[in-house]
CSV table of C-alpha atoms in Angstrom, one decimal:
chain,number,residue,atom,x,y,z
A,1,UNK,CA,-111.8,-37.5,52.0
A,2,UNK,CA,-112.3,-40.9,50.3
A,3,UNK,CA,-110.7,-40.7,46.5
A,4,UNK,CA,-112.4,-41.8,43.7
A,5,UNK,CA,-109.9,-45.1,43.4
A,6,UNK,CA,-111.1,-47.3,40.5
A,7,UNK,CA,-109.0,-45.3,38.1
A,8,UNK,CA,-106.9,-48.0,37.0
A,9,UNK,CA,-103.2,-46.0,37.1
A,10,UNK,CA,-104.1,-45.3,40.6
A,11,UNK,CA,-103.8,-48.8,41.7
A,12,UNK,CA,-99.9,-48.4,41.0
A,13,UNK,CA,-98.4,-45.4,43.5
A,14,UNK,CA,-94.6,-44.8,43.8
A,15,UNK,CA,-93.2,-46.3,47.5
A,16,UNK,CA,-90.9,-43.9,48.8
A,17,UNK,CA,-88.6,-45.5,51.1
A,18,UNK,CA,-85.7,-43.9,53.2
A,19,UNK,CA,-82.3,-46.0,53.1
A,20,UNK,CA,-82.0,-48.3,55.6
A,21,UNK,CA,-85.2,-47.2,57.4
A,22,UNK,CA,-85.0,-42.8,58.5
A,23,UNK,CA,-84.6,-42.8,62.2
A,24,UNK,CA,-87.7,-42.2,64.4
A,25,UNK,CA,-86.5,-38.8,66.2
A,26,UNK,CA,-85.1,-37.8,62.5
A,27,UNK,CA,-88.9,-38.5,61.2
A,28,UNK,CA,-90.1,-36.1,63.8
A,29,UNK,CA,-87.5,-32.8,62.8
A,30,UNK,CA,-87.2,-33.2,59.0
A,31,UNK,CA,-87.0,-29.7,58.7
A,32,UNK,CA,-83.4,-28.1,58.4
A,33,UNK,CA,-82.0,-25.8,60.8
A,34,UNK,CA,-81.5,-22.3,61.4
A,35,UNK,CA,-78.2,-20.8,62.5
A,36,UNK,CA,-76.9,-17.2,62.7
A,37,UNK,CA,-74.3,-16.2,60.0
A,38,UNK,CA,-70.6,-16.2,60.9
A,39,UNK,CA,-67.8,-15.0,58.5
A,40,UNK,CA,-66.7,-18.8,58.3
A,41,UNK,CA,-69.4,-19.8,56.5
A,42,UNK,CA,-68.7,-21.2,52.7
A,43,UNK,CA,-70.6,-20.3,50.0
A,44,UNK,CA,-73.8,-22.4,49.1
A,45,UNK,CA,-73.0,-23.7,45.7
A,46,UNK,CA,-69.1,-24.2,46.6
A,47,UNK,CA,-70.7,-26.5,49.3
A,48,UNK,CA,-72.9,-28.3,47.3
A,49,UNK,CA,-70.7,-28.9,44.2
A,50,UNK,CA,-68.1,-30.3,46.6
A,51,UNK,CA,-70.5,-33.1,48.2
A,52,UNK,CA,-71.7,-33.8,44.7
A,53,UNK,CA,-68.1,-34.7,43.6
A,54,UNK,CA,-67.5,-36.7,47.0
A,55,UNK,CA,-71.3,-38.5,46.2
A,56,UNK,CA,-70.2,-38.8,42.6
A,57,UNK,CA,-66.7,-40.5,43.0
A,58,UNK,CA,-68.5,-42.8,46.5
A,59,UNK,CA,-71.6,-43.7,44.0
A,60,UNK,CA,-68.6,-44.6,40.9
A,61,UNK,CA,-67.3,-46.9,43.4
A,62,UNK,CA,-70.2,-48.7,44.2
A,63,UNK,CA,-71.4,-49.2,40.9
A,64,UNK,CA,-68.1,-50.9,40.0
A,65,UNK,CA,-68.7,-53.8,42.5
A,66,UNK,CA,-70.9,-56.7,42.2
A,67,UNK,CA,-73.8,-55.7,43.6
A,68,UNK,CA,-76.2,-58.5,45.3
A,69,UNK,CA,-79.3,-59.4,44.6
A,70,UNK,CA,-82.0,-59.0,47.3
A,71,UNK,CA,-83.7,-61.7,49.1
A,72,UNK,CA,-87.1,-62.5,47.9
A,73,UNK,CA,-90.1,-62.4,50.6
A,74,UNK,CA,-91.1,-65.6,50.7
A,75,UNK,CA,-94.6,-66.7,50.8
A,76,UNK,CA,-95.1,-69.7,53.3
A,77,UNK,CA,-99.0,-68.4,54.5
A,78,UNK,CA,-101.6,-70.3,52.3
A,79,UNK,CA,-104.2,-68.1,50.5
A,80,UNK,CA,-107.9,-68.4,50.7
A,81,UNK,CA,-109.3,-70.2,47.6
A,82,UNK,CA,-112.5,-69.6,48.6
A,83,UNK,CA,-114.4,-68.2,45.6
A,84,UNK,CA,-115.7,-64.3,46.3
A,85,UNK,CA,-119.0,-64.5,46.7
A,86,UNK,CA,-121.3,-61.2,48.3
A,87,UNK,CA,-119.4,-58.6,45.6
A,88,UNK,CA,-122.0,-57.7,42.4
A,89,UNK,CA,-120.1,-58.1,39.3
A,90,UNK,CA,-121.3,-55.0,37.0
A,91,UNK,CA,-121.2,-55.2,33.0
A,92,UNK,CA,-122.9,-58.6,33.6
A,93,UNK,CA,-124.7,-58.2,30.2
A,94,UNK,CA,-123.8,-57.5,26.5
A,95,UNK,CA,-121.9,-54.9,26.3
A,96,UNK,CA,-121.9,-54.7,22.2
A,97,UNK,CA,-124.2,-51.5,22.3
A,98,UNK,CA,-121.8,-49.7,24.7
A,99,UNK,CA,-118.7,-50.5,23.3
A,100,UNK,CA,-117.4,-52.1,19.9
A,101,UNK,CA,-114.0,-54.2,20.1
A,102,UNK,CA,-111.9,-57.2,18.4
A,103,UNK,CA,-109.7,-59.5,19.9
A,104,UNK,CA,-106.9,-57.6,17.3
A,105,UNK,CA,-107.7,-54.5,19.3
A,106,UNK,CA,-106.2,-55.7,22.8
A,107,UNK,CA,-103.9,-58.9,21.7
A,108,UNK,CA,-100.5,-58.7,19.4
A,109,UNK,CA,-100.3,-55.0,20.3
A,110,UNK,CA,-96.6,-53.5,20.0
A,111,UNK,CA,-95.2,-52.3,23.3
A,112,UNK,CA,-92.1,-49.9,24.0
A,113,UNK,CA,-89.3,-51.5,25.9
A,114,UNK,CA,-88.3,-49.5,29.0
A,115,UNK,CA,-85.4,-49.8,31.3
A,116,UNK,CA,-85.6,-49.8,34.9
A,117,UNK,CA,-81.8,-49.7,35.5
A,118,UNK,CA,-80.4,-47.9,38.3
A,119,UNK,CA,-77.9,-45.1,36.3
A,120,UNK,CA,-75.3,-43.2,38.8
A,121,UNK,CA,-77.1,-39.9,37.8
A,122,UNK,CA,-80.1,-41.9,39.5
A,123,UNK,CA,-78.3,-42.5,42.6
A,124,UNK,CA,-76.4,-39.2,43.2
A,125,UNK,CA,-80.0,-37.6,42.6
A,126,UNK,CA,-81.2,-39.7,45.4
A,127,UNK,CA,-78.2,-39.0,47.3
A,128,UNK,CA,-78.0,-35.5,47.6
A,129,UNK,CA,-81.7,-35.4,48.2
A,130,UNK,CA,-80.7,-36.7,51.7
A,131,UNK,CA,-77.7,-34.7,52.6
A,132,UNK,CA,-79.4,-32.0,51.7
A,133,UNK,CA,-82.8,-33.0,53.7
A,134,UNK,CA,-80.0,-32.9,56.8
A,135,UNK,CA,-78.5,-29.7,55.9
A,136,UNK,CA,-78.4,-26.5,58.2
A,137,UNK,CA,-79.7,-23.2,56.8
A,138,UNK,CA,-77.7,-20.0,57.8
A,139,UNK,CA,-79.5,-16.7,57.6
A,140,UNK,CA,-77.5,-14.8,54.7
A,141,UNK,CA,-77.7,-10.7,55.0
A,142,UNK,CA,-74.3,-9.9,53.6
A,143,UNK,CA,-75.0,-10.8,49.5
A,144,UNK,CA,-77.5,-11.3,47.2
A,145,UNK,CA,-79.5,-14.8,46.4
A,146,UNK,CA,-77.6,-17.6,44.5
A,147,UNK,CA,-78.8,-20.4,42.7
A,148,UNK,CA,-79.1,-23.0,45.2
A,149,UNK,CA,-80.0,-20.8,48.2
A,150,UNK,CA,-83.6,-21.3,49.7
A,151,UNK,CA,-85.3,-18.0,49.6
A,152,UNK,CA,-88.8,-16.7,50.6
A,153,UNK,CA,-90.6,-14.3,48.6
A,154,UNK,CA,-93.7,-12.4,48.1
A,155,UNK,CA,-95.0,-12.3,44.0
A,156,UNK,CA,-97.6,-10.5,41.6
A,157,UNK,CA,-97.9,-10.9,38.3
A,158,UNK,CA,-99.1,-8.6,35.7
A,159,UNK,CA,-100.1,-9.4,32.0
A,160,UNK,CA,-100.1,-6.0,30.4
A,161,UNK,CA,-100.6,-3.8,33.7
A,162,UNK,CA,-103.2,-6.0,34.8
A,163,UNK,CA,-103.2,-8.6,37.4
A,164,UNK,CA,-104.1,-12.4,36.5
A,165,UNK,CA,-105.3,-14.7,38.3
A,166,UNK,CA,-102.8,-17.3,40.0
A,167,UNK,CA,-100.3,-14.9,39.8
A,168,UNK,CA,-99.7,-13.7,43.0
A,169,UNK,CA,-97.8,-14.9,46.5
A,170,UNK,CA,-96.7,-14.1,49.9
A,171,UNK,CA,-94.0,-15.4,51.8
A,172,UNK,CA,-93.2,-18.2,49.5
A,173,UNK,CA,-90.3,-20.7,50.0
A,174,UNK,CA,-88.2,-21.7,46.7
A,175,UNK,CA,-84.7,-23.3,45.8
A,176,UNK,CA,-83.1,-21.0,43.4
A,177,UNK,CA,-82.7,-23.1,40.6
A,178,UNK,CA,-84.9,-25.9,41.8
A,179,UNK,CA,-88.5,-24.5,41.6
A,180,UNK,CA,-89.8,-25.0,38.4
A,181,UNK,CA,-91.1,-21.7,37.4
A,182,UNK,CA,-91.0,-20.0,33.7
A,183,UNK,CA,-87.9,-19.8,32.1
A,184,UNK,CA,-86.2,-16.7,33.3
A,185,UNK,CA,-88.2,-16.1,37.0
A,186,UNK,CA,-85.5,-17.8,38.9
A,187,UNK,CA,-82.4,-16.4,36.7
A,188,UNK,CA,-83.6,-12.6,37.6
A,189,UNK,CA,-83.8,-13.4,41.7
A,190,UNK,CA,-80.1,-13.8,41.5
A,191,UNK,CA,-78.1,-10.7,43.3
A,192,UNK,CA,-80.9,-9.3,45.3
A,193,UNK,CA,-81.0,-8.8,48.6
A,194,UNK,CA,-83.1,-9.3,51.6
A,195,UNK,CA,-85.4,-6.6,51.5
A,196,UNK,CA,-85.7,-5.9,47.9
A,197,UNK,CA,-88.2,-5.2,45.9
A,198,UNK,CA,-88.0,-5.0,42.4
A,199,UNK,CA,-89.8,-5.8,39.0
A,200,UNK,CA,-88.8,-8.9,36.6
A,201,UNK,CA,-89.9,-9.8,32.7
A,202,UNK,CA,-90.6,-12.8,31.6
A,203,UNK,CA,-92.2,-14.1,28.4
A,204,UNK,CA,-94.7,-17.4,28.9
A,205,UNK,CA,-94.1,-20.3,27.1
A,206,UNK,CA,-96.2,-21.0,24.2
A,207,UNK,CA,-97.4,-24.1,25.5
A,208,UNK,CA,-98.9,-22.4,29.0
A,209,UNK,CA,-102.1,-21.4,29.9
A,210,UNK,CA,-104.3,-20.2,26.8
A,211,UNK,CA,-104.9,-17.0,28.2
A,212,UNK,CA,-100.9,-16.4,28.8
A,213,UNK,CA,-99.5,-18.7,26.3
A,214,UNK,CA,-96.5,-16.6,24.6
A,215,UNK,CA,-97.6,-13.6,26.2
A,216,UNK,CA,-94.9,-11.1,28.0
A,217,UNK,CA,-95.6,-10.6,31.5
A,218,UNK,CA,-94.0,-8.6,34.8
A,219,UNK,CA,-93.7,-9.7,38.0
A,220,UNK,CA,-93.1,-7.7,41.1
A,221,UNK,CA,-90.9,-9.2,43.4
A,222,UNK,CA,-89.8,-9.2,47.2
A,223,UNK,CA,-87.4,-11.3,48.7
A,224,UNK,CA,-88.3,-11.8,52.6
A,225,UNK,CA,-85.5,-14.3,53.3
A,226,UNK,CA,-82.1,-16.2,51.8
A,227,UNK,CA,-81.0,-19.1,53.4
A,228,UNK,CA,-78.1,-20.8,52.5
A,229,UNK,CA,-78.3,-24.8,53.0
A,230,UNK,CA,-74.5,-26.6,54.2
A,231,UNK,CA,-75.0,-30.0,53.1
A,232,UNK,CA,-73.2,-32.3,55.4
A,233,UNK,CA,-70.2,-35.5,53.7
A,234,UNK,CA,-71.8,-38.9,53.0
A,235,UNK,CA,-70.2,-40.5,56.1
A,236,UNK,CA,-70.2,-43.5,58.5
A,237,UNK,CA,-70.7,-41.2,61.5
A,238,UNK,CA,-73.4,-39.6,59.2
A,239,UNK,CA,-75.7,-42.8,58.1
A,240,UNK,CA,-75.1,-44.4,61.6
A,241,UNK,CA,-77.0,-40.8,63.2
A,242,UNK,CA,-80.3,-40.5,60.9
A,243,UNK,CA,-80.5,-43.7,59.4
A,244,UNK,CA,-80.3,-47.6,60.4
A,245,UNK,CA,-77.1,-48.2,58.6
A,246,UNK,CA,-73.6,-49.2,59.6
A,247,UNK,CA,-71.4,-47.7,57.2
A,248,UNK,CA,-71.8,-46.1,53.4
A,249,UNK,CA,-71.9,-49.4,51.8
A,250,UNK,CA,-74.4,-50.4,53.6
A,251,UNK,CA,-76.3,-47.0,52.7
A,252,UNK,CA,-75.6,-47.4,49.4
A,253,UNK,CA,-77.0,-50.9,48.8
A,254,UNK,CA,-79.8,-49.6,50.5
A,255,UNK,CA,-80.2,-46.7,48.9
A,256,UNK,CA,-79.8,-48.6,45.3
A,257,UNK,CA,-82.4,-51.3,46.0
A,258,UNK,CA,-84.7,-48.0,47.0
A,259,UNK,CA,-84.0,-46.6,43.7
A,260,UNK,CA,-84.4,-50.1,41.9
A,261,UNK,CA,-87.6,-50.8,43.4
A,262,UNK,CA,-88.8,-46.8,42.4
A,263,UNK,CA,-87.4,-47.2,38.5
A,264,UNK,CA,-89.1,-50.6,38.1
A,265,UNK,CA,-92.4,-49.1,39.6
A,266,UNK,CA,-92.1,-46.3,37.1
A,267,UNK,CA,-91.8,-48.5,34.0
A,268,UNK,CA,-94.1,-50.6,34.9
A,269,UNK,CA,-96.9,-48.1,35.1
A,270,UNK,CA,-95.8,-45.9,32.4
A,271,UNK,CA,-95.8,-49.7,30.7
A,272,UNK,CA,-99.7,-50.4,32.0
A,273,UNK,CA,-100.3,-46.3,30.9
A,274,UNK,CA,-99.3,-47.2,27.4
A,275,UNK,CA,-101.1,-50.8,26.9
A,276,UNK,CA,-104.3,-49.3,28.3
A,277,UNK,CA,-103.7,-45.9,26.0
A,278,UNK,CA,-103.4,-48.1,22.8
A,279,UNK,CA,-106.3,-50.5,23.9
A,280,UNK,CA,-108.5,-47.6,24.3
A,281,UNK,CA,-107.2,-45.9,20.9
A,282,UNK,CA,-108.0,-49.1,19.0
A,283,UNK,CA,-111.9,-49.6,20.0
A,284,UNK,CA,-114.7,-47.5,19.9
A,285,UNK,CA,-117.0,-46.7,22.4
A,286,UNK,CA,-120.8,-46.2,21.4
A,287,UNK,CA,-122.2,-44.8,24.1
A,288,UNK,CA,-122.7,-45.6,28.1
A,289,UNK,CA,-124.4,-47.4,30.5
A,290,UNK,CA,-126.5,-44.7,32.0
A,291,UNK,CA,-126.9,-46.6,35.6
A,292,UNK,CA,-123.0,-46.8,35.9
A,293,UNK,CA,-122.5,-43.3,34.5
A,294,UNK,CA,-124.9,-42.1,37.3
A,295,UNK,CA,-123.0,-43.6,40.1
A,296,UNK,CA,-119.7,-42.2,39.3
A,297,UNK,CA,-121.4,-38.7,38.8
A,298,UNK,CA,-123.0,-39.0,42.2
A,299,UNK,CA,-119.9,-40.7,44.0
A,300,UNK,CA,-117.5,-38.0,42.5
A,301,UNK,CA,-120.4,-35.5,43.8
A,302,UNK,CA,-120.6,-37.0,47.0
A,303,UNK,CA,-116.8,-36.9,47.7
A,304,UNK,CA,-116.9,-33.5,46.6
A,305,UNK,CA,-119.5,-32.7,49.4
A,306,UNK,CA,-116.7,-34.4,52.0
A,307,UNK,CA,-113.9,-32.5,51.0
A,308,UNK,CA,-115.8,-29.2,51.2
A,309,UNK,CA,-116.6,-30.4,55.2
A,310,UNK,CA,-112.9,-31.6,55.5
A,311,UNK,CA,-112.2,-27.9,55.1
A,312,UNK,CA,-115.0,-26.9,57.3
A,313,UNK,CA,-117.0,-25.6,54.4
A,314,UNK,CA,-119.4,-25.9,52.0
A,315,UNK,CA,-119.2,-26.9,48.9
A,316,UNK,CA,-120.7,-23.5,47.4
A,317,UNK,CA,-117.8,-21.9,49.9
A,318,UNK,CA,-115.0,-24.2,48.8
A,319,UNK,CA,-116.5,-23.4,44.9
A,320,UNK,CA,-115.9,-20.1,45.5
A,321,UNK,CA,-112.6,-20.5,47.5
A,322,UNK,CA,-111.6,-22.6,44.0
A,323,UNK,CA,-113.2,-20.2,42.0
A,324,UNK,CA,-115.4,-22.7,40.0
A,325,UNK,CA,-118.9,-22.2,39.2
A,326,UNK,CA,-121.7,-25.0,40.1
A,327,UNK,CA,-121.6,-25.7,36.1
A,328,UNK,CA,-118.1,-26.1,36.3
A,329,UNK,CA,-118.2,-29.1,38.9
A,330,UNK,CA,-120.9,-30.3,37.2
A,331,UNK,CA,-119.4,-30.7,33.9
A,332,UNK,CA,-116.2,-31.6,35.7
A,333,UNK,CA,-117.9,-34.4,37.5
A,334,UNK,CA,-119.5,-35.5,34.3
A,335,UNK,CA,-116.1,-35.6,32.7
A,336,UNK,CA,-114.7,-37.7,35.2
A,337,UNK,CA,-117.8,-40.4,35.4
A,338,UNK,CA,-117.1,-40.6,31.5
A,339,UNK,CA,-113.5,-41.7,31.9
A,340,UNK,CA,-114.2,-43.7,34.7
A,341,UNK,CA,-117.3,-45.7,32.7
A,342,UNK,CA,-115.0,-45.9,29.3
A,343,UNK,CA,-112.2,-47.5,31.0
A,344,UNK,CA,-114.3,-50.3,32.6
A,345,UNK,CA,-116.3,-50.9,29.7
A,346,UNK,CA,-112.6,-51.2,28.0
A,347,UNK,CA,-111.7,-53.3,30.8
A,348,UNK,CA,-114.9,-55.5,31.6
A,349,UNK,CA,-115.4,-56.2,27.6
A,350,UNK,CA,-111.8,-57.8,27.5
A,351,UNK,CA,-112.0,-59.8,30.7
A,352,UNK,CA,-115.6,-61.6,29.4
A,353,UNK,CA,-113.5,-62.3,26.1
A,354,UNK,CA,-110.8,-63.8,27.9
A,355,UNK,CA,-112.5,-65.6,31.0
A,356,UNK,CA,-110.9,-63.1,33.2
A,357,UNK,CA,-113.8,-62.9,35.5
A,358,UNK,CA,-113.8,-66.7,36.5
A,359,UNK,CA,-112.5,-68.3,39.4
A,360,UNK,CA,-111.5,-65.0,41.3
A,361,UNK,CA,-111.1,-66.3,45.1
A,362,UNK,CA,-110.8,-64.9,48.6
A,363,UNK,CA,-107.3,-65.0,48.2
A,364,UNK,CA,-106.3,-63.5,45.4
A,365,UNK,CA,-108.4,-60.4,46.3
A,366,UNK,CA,-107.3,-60.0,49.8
A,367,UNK,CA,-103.6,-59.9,48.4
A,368,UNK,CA,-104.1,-57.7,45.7
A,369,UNK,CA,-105.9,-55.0,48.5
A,370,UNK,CA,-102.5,-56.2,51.0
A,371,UNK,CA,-100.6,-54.6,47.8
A,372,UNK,CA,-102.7,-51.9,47.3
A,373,UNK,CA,-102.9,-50.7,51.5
A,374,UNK,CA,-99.0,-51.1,51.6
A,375,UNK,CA,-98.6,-48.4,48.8
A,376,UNK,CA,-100.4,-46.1,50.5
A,377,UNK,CA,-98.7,-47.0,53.8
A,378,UNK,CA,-102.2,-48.7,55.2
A,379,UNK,CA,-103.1,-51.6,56.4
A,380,UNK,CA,-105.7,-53.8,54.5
A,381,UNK,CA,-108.2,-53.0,57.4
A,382,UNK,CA,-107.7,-49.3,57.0
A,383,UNK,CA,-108.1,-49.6,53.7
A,384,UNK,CA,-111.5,-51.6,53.4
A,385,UNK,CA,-112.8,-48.9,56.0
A,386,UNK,CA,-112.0,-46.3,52.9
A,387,UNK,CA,-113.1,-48.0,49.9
A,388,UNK,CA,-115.7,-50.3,49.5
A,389,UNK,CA,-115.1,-53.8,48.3
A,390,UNK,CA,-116.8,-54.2,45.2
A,391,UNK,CA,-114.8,-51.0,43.9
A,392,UNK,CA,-111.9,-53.0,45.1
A,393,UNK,CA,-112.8,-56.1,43.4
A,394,UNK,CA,-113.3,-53.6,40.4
A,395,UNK,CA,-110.1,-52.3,40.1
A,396,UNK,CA,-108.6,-56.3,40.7
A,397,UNK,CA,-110.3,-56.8,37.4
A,398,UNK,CA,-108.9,-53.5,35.3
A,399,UNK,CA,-105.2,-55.0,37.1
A,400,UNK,CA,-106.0,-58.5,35.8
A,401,UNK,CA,-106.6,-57.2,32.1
A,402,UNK,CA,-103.7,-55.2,31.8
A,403,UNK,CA,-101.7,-57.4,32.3
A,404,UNK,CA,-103.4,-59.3,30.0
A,405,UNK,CA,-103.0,-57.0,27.8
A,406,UNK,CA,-98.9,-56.9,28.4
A,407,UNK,CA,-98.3,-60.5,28.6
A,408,UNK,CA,-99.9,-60.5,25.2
A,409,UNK,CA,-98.2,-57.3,23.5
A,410,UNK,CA,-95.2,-57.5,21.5
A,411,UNK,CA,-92.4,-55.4,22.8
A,412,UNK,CA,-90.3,-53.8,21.1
């Protein structure tokens, strides 16, 4: 299904790169393995608190050095100065009625500094995620479930003595420790066996759900499974095996450049999130343009229609699979066309102020969409099958005045 893409956080995802490039038989079988239980077998957290010491001290080490700098890409290849020509430019006319801003509003606005720097904490996170990605599971049968053991369950919740909706489960895979639910869920799994079946309490937090918020609940539980995960030493033989590295240090450059390249990604759209939140907080919008409000309701309508036969449905059965109402996805698409609309009357209203909308060429577009397609692991021609290029050249524009917008801020 083609995404609604001209959202202008969306033109900044997070690259996830494996150190030193995952080998291609590894890519294949990332799933851990199975083995039967022997009496030889450690314990899971002794296991893992071990290899976090060994990362720990390995990841010390590193940090201590002089780490180099990368080598900058060079760009040799000249770029098309060709001016676009063929793309419509909406907004093209005076936008006061729709939308009421000052030069104050969007220029001189006070930014918070963030910090992209690569802690340790940053890097032994990264580096367990790994070893532990290479682990084997062993079947346990002999002792309860402890923290740090995969498990599979089957759940049903009850608020009261009554079932609630999203509450229920079967055969679902957790980490002890690691899966996020309600304070107290994962704490009362501990000690029971393959097999059991038992009943937990838990209390919802107040900020949950209206319906739940701060209520008491019960869940019944069964545990179908507990695996335990050996996580193998950070080694030469080990990187060598599953990934295109010579030795640790070589792993851990690479794996500290990953981690660079994912902090500063982070601050800079948390740093884009922010300059376009405070934009948006210091003008008022009137009202909309009703021609570009009624294309995003029926693109957002139309994609909805291609999901439902992505899923071999349609869209009344993948309404009711979702349990929303037609008045639901029709307020919901309404609510989306609004934010969409606001943001480039925001966006379009600064770049006429500012000239932003002049000398755009061939170039500059065609790189910007080389950025975008590498993000999503595409290539540009994949990408311009997808979306279409005025909503490209769209979201070029929101990219251009946000960083307007930060070049212009006063950080702090």
């Amino acid at each position: 299904m083609k995404k609604i893409f001209i959202l202008l956080l969306a033109a900044a995802l997070a690259v996830s790169m494996a150190s030193c490039g995952k080998k291609e038989e590894e890519k294949k079988t990332d799933s851990t393995k199975t083995e039967t239980q022997t009496p030889a077998d450690t314990k899971n957290e002794e296991n893992k608190n071990s290899s976090a010491e060994a990362v720990a001290k390995k990841v010390e080490e590193f940090l201590a050095k002089e780490i180099p700098a990368e080598t900058e890409k060079s760009e040799d290849a000249e770029k098309d100065t060709t001016p676009i020509t063929g793309i419509e430019i909406p907004y093209q006319y005076d936008l006061a009625p729709y939308i009421t801003i000052e030069k104050d509003d969007y220029v001189g606005i006070e930014l918070t500094a963030m910090s992209a720097e690569v802690t340790a904490e940053d890097m032994e996170e990264a580096i367990l995620a790994d070893l532990e990605n290479y682990g084997t599971e062993t079947d346990v049968t002999d002792r309860g479930a402890e923290m740090g053991d995969s498990i599979n369950i089957d759940f049903e919740g009850f608020e009261s003595g009554v079932a609630f909706d999203g509450g229920k489960a079967e055969g679902y895979d957790m980490v002890l420790g690691e899966a996020g639910f309600i304070d107290g869920f994962e704490d009362q799994l501990v000690g029971h066996k393959v097999g059991e079946e038992f009943t937990i309490d838990v209390v919802f937090p107040e900020n949950y759900d209206e319906a739940l918020a701060g209520k008491p609940a019960q869940f019944k539980i069964k545990i179908n499974s507990i695996k335990s995960v050996s996580v193998p030493e950070l080694t030469d033989e080990f990187v060598k095996t599953n990934f295109y590295c010579e030795t640790v240090d070589d792993y851990l450059l690479q794996k500290y450049r990953e981690v660079l390249k994912n902090n500063t990604m982070n601050v800079e759209n948390a740093t884009k999130s922010l300059a376009y939140t405070t934009v948006y907080e210091n003008v008022t919008i009137n009202s909309l343009p009703e021609d570009m409000f009624n294309y995003y309701v029926d693109k957002i309508n139309s994609d909805n229609e291609e999901m439902a036969k992505a899923y071999g449905m349609t869209l009344d059965q993948l309404l009711e699979a979702s349990g929303m109402t037609k008045e639901d996805l029709e307020q919901y698409s309404k609510d989306q066309a609004t934010a969409i609309v606001e943001q480039e009357l925001v966006a379009f209203a600064i770049a006429k102020n500012e000239g932003l909308l002049e000398n755009i060429t061939r170039g500059e577009l065609d790189a910007y969409i080389a950025t975008l397609a590498e993000s999503y692991g595409a290539t540009p021609e994949q990408f311009k099958e997808d979306y279409p290029e005025s909503m490209l050249f769209n979201s070029l524009i929101l990219e251009k005045v946000i960083m307007f917008v930060i070049d212009n801020a006063v950080t702090k």
